[in-house]
Short mmCIF file of C-alpha atoms in Angstrom, two decimals:
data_model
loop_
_atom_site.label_atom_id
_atom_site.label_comp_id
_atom_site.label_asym_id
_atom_site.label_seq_id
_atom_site.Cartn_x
_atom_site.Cartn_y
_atom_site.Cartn_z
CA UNK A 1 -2.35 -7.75 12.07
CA UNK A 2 -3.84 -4.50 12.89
CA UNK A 3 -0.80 -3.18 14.32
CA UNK A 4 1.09 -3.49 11.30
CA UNK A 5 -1.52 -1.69 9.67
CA UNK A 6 -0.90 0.83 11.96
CA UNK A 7 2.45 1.34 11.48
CA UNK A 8 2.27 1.18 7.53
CA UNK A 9 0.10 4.36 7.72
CA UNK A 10 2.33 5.84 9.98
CA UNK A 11 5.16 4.60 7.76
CA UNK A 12 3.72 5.59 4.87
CA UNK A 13 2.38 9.34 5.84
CA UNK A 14 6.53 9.40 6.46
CA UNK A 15 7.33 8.95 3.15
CA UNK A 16 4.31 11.36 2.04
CA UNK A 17 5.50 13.65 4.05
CA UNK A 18 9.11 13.00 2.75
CA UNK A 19 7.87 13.01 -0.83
CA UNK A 20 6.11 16.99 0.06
CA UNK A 21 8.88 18.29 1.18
CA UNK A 22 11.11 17.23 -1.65
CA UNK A 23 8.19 18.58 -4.10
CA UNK A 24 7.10 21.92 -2.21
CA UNK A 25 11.23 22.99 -1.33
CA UNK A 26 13.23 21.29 -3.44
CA UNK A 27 10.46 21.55 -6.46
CA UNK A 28 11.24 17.99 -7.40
CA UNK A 29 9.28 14.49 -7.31
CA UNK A 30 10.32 11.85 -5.16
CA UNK A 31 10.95 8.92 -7.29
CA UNK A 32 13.98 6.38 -6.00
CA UNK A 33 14.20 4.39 -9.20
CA UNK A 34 14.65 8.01 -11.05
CA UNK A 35 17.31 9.42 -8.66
CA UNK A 36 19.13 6.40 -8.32
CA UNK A 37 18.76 5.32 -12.63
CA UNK A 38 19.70 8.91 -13.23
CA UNK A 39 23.27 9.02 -12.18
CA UNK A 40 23.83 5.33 -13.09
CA UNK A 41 22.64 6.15 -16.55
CA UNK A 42 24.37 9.55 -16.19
CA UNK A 43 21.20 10.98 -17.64
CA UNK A 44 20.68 13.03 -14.55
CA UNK A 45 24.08 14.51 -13.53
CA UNK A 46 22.86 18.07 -13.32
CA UNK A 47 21.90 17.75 -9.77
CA UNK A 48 24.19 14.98 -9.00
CA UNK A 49 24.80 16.30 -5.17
CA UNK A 50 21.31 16.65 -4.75
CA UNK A 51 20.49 13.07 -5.56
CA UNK A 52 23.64 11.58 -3.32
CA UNK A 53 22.49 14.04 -0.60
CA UNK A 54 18.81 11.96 -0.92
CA UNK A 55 20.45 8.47 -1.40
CA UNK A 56 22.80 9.33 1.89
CA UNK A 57 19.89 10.25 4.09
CA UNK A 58 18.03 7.15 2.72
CA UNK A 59 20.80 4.50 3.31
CA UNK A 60 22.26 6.20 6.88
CA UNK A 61 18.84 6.93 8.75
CA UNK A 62 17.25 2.86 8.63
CA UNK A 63 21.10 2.29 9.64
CA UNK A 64 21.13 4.79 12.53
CA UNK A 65 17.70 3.38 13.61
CA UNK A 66 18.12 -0.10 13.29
CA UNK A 67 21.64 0.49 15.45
CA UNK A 68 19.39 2.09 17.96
CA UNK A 69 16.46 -0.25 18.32
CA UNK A 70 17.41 -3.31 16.59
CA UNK A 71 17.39 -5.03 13.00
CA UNK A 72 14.15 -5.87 11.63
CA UNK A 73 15.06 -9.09 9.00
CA UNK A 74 14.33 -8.46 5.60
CA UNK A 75 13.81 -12.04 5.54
CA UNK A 76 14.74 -11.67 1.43
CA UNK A 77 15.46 -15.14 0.00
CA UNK A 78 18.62 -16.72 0.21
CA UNK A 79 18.88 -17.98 -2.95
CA UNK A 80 20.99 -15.64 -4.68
CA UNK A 81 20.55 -16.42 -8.11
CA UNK A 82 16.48 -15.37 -7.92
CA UNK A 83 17.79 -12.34 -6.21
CA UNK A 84 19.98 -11.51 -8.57
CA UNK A 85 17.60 -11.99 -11.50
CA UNK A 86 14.94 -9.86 -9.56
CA UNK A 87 17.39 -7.06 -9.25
CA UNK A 88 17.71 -6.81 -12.98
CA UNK A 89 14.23 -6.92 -13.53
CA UNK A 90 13.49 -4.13 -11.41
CA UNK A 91 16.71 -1.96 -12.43
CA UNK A 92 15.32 -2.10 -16.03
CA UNK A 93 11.81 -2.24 -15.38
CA UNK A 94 11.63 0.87 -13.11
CA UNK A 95 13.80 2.50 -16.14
CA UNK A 96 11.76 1.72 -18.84
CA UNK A 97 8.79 2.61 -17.27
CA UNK A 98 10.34 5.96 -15.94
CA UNK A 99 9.32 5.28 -12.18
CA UNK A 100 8.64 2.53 -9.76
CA UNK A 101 7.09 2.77 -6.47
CA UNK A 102 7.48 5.80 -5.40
CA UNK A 103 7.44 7.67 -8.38
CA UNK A 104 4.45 6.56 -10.32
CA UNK A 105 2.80 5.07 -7.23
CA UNK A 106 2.86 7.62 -4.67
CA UNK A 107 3.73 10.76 -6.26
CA UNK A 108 1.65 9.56 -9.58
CA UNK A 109 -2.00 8.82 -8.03
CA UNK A 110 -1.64 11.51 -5.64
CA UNK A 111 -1.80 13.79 -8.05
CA UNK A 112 -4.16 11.57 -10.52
CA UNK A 113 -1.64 11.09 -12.84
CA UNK A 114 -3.29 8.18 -15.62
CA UNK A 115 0.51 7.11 -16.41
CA UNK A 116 0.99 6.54 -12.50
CA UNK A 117 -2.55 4.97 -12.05
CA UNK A 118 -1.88 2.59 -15.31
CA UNK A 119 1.97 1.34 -14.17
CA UNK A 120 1.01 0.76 -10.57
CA UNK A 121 -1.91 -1.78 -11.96
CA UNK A 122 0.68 -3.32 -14.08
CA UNK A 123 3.24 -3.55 -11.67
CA UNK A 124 1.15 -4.78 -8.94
CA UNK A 125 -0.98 -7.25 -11.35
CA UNK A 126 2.70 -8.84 -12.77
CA UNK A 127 4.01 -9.10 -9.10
CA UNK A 128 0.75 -10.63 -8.31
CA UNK A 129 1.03 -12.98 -11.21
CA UNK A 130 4.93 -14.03 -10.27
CA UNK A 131 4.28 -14.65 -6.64
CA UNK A 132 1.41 -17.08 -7.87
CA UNK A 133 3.33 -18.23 -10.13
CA UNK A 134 6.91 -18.85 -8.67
CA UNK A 135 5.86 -19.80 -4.99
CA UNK A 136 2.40 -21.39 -5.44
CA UNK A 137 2.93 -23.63 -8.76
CA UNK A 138 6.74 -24.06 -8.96
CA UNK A 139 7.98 -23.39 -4.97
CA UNK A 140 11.10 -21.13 -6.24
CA UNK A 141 10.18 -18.47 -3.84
CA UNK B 1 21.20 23.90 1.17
CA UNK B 2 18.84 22.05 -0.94
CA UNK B 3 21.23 19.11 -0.54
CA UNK B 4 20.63 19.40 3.03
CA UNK B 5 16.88 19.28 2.71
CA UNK B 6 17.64 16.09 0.05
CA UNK B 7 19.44 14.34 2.66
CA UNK B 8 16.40 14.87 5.41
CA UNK B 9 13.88 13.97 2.90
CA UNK B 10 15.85 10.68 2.10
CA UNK B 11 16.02 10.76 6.00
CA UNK B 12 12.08 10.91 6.20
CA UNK B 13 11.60 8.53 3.42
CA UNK B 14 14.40 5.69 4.84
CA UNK B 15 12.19 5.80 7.68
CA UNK B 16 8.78 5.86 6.69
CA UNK B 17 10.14 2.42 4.64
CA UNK B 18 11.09 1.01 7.70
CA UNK B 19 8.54 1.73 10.13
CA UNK B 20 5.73 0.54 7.62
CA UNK B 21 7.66 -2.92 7.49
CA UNK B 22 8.74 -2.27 3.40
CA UNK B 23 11.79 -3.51 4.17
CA UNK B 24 10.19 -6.99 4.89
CA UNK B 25 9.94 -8.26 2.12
CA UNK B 26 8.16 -10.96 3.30
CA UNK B 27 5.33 -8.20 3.74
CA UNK B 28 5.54 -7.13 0.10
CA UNK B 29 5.34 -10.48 -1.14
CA UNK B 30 2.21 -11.16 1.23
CA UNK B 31 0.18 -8.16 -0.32
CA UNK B 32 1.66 -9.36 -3.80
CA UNK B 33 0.08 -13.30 -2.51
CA UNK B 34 -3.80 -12.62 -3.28
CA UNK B 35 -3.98 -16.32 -3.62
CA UNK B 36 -1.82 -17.09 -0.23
CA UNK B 37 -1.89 -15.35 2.88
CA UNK B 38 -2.48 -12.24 1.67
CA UNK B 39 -1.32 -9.21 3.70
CA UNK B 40 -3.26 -5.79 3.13
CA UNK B 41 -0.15 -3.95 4.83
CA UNK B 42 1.22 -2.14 1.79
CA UNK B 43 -2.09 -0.71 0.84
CA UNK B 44 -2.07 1.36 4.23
CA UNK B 45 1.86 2.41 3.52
CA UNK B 46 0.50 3.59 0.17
CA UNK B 47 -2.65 5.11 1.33
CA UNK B 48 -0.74 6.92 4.23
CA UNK B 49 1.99 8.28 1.94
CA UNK B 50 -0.71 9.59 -0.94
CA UNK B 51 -2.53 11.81 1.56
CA UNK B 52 0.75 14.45 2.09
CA UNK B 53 1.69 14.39 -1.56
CA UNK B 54 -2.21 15.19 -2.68
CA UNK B 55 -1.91 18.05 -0.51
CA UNK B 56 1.37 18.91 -1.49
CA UNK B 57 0.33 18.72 -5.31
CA UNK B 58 -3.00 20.98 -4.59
CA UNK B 59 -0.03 23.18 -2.75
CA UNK B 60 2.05 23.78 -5.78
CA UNK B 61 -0.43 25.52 -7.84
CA UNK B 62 0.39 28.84 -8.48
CA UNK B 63 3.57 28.78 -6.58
CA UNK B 64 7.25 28.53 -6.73
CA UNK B 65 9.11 26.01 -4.48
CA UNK B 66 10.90 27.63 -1.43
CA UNK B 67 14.58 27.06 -2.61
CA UNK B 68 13.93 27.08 -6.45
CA UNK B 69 12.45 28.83 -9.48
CA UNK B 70 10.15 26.30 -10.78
CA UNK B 71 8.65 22.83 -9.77
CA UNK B 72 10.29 19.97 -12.30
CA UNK B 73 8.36 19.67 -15.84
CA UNK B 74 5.46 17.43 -15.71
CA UNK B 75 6.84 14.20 -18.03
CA UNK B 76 4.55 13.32 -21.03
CA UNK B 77 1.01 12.39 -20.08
CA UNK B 78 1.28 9.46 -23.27
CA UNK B 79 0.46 6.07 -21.66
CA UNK B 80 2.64 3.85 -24.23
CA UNK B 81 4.27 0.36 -24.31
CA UNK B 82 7.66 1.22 -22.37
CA UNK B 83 5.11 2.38 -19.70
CA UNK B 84 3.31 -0.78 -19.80
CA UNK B 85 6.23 -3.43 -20.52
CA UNK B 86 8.90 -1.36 -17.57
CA UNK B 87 6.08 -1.77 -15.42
CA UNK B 88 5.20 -5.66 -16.09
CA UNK B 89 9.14 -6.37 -15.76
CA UNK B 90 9.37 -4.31 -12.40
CA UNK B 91 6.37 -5.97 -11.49
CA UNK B 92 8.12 -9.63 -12.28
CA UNK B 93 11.45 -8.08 -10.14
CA UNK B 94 9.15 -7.00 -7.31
CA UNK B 95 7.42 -10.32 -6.82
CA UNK B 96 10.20 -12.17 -6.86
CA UNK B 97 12.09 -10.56 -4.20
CA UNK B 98 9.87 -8.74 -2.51
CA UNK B 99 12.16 -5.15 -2.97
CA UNK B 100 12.13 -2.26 -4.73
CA UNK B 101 14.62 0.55 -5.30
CA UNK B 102 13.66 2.75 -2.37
CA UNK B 103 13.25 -0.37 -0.13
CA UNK B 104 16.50 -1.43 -1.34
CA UNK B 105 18.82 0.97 -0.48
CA UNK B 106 16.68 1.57 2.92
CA UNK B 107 18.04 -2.01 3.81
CA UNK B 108 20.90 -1.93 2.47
CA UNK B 109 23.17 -1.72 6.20
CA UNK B 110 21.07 -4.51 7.27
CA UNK B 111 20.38 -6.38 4.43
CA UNK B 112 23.00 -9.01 4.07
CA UNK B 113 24.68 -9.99 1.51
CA UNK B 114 21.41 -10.87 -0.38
CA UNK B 115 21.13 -7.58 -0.07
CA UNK B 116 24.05 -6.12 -1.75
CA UNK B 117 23.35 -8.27 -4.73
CA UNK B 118 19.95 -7.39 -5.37
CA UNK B 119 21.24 -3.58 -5.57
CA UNK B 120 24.35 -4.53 -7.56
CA UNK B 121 22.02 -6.62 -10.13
CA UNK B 122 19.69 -3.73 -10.16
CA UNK B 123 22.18 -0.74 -10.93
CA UNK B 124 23.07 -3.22 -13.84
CA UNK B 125 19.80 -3.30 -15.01
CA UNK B 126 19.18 0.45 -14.92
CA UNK B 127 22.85 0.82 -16.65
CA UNK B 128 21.45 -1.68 -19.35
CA UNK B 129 17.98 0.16 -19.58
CA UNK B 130 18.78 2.77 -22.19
CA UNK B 131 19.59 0.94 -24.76
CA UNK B 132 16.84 -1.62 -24.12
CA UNK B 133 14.48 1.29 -24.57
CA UNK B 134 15.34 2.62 -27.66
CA UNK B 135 14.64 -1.02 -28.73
CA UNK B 136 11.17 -0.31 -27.31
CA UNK B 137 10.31 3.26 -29.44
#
């Protein structure tokens, strides 16, 4: 639908313009798997306040706004065991790779980085591959 | 104060996610469905997020960010297997729930408990990732 097109640009020069500001005042990038892998690993302690400070604002804002103007479903699967295997896969896929999203999607091709370009075609061609495979051919998801 | 500006950027980002429907994840898994109903919306949320940062990243040359001495090092421009073989297992994790780690904190206060386990199975896996990556060099 068009308007949903509309409101992922809007939604998405957002988070560009979320992603500048981190890089332009705080002189950092603007990757969630790397903020959020870095103090679970404890690899990235040095900044520790920094990265709770961006993992506060990320969490509390959707929860002020939804409060405000109502919940939009996630409409994530309810069966809890796929769930729970997807959130491993992406915990130690976004690690491995050193970024996700975010990281090697927005703040990698913007600035024509060939690592960002390469993991975002990988990412997006096994997602691709999954969705064909677990909800077309075997109806998991 | 460049906690502060963490927190608003995190603000900004939390909802740029949710205004561009990335917390659906029924939208994700629609652009991830080329063979199904397929939904272009996530190529728009991209698109509208790389514009800023290209700018930005034109912006930082020859400058100093405003509240620090230098921008953070560049990592390794070496495309190598743990970039290829993180990616294809994200990529597995992403299709099959439809979330990934920014999305998944975004929703976490409406999420459900589906939620909560998805971000409790992924801190595992990015606990566990160290070691499997030394497995990988």
């Amino acid at each position: 639908m068009p308007t949903d097109w509309i409101m992922g640009l809007l939604g998405g020069l957002l988070i560009g313009i979320a992603g500048a500001i981190f890089l332009l005042v705080n002189g950092r990038v603007m990757g969630a798997s790397g903020i959020v892998g870095g103090l679970v690993d404890r690899s990235g302690l040095g900044n520790w306040r920094e990265k709770a400070s961006l993992i506060a604002g990320l969490l509390i804002v959707p929860a002020i706004i939804t409060l405000a103007v109502g919940v939009t479903p996630t409409y994530l699967t309810d069966n809890l065991l796929v769930v729970a295997i997807a959130g491993i896969f992406v915990g130690v896929g976004t690690r491995i790779a050193n970024g996700c999203t975010s990281g090697h999607g927005v703040c990698g091709i913007s600035r024509l980085s060939l690592r960002g370009i390469v993991a975002t075609v990988f990412y997006i061609g096994a997602g691709g591959l999954t969705v064909l495979l677990f909800k077309h051919l075997l109806g998991v998801i | 104060m460049r906690n502060l500006m963490a927190f608003i950027v995190g603000g900004f980002f939390g909802a740029g996610l949710l205004i561009s429907g990335m917390t659906n994840t029924q939208k994700v898994q629609g652009w991830l469905d080329v063979f199904g109903d397929w939904d272009p919306t996530l190529a728009f949320v991209m698109g509208g997020a790389i514009l800023p940062m290209a700018v930005a990243w034109r912006f930082t040359l020859g400058r100093k960010p405003v509240l620090r001495d230098h921008f953070d090092a560049l990592p390794d421009p070496t495309v190598g297997r743990k970039l290829v073989v993180g990616s294809v297992l994200f990529g597995i994790g992403w299709g099959l729930a439809g979330l990934c780690p920014g999305p998944a904190i975004a929703s976490l206060s409406f999420g459900g408990s589906g939620g909560i386990v998805f971000l409790i199975a992924m801190l595992l896996g990015m606990y566990w990732a160290p070691k499997l990556r030394t497995a990988l060099d």
